[in-house]
Coordinates of N, CA, C and O in Angstrom, one line a residue:
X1 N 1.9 26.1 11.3 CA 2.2 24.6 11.1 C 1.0 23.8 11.6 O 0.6 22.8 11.0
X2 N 0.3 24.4 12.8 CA -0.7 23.4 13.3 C -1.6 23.5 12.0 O -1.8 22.5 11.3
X3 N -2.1 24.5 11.8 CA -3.7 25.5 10.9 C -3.2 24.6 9.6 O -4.3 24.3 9.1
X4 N -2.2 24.0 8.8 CA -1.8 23.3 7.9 C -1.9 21.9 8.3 O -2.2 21.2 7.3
X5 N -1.8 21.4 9.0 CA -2.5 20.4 9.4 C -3.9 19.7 9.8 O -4.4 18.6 9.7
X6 N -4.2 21.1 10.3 CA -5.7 21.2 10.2 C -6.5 20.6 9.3 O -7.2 19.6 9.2
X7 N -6.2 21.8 8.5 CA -6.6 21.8 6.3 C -6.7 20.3 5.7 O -7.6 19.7 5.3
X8 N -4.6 19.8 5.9 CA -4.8 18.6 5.3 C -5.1 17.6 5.3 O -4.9 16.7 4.5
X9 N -5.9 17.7 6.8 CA -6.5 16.2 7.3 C -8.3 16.7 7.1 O -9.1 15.9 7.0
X10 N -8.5 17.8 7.0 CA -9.7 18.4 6.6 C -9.9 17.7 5.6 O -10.7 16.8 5.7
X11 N -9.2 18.1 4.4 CA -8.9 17.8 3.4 C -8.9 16.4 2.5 O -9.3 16.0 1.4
X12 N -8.0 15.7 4.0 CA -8.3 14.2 3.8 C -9.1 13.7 3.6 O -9.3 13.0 2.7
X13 N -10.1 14.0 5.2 CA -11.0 13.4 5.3 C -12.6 13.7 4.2 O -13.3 12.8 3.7
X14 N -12.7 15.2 4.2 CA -13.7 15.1 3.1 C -13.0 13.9 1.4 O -13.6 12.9 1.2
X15 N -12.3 14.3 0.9 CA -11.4 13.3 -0.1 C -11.7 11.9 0.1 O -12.1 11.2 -0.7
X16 N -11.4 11.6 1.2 CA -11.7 10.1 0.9 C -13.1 9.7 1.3 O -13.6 8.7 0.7
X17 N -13.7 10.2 2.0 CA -15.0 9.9 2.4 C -16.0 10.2 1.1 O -16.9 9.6 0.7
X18 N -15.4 11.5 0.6 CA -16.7 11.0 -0.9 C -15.6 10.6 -1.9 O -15.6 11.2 -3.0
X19 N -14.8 9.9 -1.7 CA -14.1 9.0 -2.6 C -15.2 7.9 -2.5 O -16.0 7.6 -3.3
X20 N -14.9 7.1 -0.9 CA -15.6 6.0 -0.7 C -16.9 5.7 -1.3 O -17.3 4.7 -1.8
X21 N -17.5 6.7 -1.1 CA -19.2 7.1 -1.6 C -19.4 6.4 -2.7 O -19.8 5.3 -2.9
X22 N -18.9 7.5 -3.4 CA -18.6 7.1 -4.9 C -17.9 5.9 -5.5 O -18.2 5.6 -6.7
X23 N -16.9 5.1 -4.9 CA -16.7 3.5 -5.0 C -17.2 2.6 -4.5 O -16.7 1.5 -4.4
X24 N -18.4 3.1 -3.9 CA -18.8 1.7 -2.7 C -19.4 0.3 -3.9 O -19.0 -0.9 -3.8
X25 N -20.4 1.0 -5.0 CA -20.8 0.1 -5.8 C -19.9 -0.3 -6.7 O -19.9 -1.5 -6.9
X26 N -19.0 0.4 -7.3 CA -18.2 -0.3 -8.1 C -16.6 -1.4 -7.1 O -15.6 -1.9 -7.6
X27 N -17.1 -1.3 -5.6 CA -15.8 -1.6 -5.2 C -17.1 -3.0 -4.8 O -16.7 -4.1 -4.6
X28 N -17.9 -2.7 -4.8 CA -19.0 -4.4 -4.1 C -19.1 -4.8 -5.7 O -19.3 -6.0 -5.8
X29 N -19.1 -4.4 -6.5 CA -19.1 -5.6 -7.6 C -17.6 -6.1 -8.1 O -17.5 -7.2 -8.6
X30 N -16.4 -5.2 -7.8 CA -14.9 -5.8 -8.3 C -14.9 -6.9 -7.1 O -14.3 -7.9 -7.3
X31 N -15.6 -6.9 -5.6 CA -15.3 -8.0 -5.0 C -15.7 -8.9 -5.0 O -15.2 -9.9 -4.5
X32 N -16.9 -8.9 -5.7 CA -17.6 -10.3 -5.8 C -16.9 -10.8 -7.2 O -16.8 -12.0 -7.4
X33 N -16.4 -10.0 -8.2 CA -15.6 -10.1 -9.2 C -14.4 -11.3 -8.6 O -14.2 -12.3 -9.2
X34 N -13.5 -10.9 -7.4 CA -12.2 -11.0 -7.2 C -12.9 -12.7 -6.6 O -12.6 -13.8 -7.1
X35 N -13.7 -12.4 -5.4 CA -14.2 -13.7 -5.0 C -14.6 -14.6 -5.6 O -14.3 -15.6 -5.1
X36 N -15.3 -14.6 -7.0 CA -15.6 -15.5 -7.8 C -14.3 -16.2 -8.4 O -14.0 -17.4 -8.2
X37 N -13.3 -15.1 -9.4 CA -11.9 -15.7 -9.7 C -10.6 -16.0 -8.6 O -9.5 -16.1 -9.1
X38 N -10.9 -16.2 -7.4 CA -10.4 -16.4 -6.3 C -10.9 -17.0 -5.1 O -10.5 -16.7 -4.0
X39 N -12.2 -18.4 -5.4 CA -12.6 -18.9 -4.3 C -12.5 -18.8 -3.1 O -11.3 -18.8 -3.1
X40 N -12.9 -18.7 -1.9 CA -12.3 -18.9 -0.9 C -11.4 -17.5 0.0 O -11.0 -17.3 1.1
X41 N -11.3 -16.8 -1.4 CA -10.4 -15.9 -0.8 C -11.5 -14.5 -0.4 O -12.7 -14.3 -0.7
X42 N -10.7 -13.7 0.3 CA -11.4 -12.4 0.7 C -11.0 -11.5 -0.1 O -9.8 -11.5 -0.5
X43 N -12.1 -10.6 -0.5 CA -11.6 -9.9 -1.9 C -10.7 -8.3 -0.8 O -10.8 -7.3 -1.5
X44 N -10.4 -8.1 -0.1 CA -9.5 -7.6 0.5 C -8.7 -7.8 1.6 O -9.1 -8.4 2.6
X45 N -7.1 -7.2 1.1 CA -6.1 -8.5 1.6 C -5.9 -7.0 2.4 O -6.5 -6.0 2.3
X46 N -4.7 -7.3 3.3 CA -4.3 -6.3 4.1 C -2.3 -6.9 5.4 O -1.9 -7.9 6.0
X47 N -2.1 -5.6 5.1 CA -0.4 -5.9 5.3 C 0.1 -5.1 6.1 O -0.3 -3.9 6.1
X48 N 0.6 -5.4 6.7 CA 1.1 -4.6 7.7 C 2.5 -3.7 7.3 O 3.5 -4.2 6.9
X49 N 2.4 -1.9 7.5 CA 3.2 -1.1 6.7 C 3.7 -0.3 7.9 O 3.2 -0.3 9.0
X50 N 5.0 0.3 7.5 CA 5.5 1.4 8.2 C 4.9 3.0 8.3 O 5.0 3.8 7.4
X51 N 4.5 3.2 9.1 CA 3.8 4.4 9.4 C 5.1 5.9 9.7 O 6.0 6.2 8.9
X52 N 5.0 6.5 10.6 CA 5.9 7.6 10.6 C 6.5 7.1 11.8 O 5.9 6.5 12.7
X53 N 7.7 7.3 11.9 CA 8.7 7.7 12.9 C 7.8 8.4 14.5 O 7.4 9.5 14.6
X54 N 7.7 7.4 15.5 CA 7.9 8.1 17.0 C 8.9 8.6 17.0 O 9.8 8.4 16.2
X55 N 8.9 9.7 18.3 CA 9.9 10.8 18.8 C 11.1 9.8 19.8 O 12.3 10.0 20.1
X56 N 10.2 8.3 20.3 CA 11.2 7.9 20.5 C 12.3 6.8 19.8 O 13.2 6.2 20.3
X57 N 11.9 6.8 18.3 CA 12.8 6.4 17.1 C 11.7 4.8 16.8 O 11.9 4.2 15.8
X58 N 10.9 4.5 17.6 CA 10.1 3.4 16.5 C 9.3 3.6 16.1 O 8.6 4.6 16.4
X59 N 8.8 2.6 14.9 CA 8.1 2.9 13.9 C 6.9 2.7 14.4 O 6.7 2.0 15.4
X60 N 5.8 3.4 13.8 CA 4.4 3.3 13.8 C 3.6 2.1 13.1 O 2.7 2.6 12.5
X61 N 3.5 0.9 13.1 CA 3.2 0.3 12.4 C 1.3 0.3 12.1 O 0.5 0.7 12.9
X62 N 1.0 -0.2 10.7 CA -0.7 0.1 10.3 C -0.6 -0.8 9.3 O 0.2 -0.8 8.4
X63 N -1.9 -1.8 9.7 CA -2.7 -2.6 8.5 C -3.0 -1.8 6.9 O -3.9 -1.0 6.7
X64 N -2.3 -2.1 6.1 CA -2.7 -1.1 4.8 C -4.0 -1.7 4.3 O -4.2 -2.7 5.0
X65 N -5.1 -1.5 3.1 CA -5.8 -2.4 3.1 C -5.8 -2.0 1.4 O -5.6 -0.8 1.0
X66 N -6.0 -3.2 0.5 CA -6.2 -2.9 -0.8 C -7.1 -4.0 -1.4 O -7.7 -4.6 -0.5
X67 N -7.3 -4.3 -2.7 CA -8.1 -5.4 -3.3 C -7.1 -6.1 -3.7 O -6.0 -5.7 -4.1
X68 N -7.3 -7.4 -3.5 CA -7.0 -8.8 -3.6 C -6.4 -8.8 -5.4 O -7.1 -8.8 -6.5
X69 N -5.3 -8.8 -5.3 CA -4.7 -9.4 -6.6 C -3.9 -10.2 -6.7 O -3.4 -10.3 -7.8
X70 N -3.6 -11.2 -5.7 CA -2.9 -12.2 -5.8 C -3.5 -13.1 -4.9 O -4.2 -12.7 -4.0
X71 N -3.4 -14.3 -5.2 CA -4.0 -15.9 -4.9 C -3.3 -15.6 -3.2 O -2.3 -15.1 -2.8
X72 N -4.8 -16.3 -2.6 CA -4.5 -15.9 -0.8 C -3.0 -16.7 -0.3 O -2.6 -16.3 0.8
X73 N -2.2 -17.7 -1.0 CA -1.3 -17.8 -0.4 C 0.5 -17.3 -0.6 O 1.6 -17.6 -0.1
X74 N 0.3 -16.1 -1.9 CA 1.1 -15.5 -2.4 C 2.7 -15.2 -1.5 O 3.9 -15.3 -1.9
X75 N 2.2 -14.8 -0.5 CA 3.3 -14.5 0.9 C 4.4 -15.2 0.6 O 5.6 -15.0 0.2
X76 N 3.4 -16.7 0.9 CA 4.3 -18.1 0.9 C 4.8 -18.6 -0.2 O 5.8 -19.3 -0.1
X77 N 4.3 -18.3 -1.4 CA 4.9 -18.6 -3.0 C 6.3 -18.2 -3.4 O 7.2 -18.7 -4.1
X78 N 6.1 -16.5 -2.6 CA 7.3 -15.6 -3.0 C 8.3 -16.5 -3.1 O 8.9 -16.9 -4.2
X79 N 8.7 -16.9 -1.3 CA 10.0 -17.7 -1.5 C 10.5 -18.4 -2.3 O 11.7 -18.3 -2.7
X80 N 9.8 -19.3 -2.7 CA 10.3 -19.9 -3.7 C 10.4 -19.3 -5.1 O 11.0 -20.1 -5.8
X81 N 10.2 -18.2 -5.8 CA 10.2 -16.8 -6.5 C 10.9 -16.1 -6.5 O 10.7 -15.1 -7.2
X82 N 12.3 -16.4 -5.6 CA 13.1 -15.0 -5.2 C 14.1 -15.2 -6.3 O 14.6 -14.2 -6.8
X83 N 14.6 -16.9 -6.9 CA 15.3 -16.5 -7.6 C 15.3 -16.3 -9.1 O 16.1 -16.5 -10.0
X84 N 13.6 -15.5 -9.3 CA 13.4 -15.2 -10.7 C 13.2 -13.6 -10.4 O 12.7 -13.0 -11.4
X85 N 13.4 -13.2 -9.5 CA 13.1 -11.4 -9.1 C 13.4 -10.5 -10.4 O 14.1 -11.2 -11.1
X86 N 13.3 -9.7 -10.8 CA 13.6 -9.0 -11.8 C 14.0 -7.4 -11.8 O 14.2 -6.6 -12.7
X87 N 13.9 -7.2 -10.0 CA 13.9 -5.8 -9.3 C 15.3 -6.2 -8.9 O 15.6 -7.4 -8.6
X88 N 16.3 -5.2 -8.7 CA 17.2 -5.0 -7.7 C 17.1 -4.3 -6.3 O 16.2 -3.5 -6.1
X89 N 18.0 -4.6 -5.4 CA 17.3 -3.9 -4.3 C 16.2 -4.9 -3.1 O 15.9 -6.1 -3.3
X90 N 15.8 -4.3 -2.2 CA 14.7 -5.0 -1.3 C 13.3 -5.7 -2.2 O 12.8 -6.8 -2.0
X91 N 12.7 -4.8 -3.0 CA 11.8 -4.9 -3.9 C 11.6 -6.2 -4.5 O 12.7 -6.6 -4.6
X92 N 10.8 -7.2 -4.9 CA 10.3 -8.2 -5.4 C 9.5 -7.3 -6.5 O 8.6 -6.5 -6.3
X93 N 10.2 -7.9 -8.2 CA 9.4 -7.6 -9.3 C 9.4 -8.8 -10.1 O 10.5 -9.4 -10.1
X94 N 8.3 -9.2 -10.8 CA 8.0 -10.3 -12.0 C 7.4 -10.2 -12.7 O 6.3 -9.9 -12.5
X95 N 8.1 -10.3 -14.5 CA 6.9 -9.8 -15.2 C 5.6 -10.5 -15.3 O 4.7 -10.0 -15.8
X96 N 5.5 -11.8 -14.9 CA 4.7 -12.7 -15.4 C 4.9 -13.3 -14.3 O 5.7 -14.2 -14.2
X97 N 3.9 -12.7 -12.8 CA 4.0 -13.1 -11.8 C 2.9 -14.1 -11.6 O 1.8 -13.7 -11.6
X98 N 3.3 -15.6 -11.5 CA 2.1 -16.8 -10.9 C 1.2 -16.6 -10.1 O 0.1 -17.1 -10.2
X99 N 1.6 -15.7 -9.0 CA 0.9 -15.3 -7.9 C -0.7 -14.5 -8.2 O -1.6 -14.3 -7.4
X100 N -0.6 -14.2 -9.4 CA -1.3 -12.7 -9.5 C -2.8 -13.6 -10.3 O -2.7 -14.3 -11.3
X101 N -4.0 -13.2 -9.5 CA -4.8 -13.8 -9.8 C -5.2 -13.6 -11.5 O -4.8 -12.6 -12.0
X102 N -5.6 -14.2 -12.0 CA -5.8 -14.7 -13.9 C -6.9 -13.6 -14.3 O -7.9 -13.9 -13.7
X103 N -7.2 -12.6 -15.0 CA -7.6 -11.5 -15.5 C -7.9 -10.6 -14.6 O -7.0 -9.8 -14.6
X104 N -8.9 -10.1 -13.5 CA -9.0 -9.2 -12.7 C -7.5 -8.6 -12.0 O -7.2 -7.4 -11.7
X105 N -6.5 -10.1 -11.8 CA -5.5 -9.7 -10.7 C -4.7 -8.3 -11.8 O -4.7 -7.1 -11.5
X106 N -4.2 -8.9 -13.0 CA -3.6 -7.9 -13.8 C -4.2 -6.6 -13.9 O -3.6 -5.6 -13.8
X107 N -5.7 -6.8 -14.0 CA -6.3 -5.5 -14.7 C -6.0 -4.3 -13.4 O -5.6 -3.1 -13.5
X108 N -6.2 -4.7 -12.4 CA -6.7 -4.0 -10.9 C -5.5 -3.3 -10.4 O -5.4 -2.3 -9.7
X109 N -4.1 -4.4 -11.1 CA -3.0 -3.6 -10.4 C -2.1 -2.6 -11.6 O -1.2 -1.8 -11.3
X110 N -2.5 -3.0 -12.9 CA -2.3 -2.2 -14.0 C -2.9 -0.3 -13.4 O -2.2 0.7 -13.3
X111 N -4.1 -0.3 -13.2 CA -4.8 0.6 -13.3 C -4.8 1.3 -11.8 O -5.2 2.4 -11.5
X112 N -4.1 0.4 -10.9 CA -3.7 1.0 -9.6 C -5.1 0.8 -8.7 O -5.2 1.1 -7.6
X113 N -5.9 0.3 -9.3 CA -7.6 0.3 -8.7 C -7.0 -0.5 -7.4 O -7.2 0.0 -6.3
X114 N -6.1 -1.8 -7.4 CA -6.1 -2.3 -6.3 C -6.0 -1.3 -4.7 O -6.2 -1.6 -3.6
X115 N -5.8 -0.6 -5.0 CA -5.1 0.7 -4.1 C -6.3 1.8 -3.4 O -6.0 2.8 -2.8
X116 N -7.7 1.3 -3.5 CA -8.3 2.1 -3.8 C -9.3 1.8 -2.3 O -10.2 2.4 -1.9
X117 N -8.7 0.6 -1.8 CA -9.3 0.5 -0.3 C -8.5 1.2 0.8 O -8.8 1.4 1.9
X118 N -7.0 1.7 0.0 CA -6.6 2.9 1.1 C -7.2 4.1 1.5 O -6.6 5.1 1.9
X119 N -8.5 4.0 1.3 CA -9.0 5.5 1.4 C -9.8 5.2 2.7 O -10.2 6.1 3.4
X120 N -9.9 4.1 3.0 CA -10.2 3.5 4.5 C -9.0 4.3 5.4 O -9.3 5.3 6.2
X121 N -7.7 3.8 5.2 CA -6.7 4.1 5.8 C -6.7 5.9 6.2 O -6.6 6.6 7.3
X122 N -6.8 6.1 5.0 CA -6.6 8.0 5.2 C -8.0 8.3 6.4 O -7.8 9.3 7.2
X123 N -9.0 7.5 6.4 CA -10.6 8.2 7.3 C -9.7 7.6 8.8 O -9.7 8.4 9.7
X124 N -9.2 6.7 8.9 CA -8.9 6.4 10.1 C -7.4 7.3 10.7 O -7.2 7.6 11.8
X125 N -6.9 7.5 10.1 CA -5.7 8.8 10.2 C -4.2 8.0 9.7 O -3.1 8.6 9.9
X126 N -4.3 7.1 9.2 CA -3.1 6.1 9.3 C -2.2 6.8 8.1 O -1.1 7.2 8.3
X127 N -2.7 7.0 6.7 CA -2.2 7.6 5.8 C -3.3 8.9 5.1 O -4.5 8.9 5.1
X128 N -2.4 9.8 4.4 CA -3.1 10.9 3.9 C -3.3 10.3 2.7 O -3.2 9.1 2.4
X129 N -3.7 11.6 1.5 CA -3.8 11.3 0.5 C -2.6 11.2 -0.2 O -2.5 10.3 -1.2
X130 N -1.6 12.1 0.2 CA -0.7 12.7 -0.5 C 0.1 12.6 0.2 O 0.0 13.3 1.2
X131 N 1.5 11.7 0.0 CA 2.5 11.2 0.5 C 3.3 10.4 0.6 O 3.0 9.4 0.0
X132 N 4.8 10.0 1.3 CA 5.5 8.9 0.6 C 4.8 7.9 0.8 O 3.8 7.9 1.5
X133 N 5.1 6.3 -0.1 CA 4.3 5.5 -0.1 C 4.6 4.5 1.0 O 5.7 4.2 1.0
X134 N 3.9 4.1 1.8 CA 4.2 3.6 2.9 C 5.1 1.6 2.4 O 4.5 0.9 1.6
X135 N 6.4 1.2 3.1 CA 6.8 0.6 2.9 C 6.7 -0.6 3.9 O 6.7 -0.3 5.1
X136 N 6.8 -2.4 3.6 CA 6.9 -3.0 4.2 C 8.5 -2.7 5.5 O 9.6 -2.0 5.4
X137 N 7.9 -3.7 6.7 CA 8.7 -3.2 7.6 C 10.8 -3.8 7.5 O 11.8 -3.2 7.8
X138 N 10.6 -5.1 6.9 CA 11.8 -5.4 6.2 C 12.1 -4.8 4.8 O 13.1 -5.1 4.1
X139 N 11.2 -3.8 4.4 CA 11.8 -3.0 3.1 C 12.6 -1.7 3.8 O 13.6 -1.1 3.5
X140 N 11.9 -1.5 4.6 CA 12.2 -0.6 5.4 C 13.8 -0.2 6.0 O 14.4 0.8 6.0
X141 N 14.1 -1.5 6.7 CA 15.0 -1.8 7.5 C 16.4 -1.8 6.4 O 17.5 -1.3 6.7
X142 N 16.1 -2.5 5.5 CA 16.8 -2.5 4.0 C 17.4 -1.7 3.7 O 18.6 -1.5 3.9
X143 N 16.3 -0.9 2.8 CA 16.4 0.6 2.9 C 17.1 1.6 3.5 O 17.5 2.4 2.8
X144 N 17.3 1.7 4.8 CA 17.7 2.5 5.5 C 19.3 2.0 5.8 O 20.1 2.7 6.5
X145 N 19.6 0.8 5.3 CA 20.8 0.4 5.6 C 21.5 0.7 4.4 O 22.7 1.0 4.5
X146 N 20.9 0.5 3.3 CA 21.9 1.8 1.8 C 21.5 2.8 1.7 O 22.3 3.3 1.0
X147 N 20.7 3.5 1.8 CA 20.4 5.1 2.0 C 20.2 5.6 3.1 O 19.2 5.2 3.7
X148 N 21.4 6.8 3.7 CA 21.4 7.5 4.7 C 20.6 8.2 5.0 O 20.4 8.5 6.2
X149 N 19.8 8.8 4.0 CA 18.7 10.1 4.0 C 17.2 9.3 3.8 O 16.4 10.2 3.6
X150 N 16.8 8.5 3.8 CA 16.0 7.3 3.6 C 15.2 7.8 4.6 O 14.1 8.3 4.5
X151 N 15.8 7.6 5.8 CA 14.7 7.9 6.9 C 13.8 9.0 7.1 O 12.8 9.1 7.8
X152 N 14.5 10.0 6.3 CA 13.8 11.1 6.5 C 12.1 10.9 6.4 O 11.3 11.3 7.3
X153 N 11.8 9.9 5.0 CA 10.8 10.3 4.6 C 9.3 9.6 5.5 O 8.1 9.6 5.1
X154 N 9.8 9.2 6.7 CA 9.4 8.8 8.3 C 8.5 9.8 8.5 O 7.4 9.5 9.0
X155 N 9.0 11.3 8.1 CA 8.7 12.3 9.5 C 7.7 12.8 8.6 O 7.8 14.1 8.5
X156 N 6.7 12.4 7.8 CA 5.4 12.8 7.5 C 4.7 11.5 7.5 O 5.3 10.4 7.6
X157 N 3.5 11.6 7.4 CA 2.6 10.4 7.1 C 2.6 10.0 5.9 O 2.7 10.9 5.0
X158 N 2.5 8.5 5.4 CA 2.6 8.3 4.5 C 1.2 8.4 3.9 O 0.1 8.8 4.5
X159 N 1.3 8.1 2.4 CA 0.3 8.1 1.4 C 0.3 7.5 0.4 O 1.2 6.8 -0.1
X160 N -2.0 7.8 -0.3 CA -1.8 7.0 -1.2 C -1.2 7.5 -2.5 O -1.8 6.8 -3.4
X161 N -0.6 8.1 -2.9 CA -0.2 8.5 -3.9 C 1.2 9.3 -3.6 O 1.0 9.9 -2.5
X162 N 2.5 9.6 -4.1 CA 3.6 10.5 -3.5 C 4.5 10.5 -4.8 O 4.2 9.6 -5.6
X163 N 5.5 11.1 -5.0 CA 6.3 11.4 -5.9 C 6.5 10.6 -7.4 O 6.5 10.8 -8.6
X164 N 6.7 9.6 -6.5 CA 6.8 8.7 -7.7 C 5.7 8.1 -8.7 O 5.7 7.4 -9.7
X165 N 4.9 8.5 -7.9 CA 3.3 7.6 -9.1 C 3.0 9.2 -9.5 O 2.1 9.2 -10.3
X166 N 3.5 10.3 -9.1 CA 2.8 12.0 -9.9 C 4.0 12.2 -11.0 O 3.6 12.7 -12.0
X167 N 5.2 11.9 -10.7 CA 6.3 11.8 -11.9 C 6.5 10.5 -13.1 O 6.8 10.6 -14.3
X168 N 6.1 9.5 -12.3 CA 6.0 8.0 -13.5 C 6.9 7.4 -12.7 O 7.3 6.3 -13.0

């Protein structure tokens, strides 16, 4: 069990470190990209996510970090957005979300590129590569109050990629 742990943080860490390598110039031109169609804003936003389950039942919490696809005051827009949601459940979906910054915002989260500053996360130990997707902490709480077995998926580290983005 330990020697597998070893591996997959071995693993990790080579993986995202020459991930990063190899995105640093195309991730310093999508930001000056995002900054130009986003004044003012920082071309990487960052949220605070549920990490794994402590032994003594609370959550681990960690800054996730991604590229900026929605206008810096989006948070605050939602509310007023909740009653066009298009998701059932805790989830917030829109097809033709306002928030979402005007050609970069679409393209970046179509292609999942926004996702692509979690490889920060994996070098610092917070998430692997391969794993459930780490969830806000009121999605969380949600969650766990209609699905009994929900919790389980606590007792690994999360990741950038896990079940559902390798099935569709």
């Amino acid at each position: 069990h330990r020697l597998y742990r070893v591996v997959k943080r071995t693993v990790d860490i080579v993986a995202a470190g020459g991930a990063l390598v190899l995105l640093f110039i195309p991730g310093v031109i999508l930001s000056v990209v995002i900054c130009i169609k986003s004044p003012g804003a920082s071309p990487l936003y960052s949220q605070w996510r549920v990490g794994r389950v402590r032994k003594d039942g609370t959550f681990y919490l960690f800054k996730i970090y991604k590229f900026r696809s929605m206008v810096p005051n989006a948070d605050q827009m939602l509310k007023d957005l909740q009653a066009q949601n298009e998701a059932t459940g805790p989830m917030f979906k829109m097809k033709h979300d306002p928030r979402i910054i005007p050609g970069v915002g679409n393209f970046i989260r179509k292609h999942s590129i926004d996702e692509l500053p979690q490889f920060i996360n994996v070098l610092r130990g917070d998430m692997s590569i391969v794993g459930p997707r780490p969830h806000m902490l009121q999605h969380t709480e949600q969650y766990s109050k209609l699905i009994n077995k929900y919790m389980v998926r606590h007792l690994i580290k999360p990741g950038i990629t896990g079940w559902a983005q390798v099935t569709g």
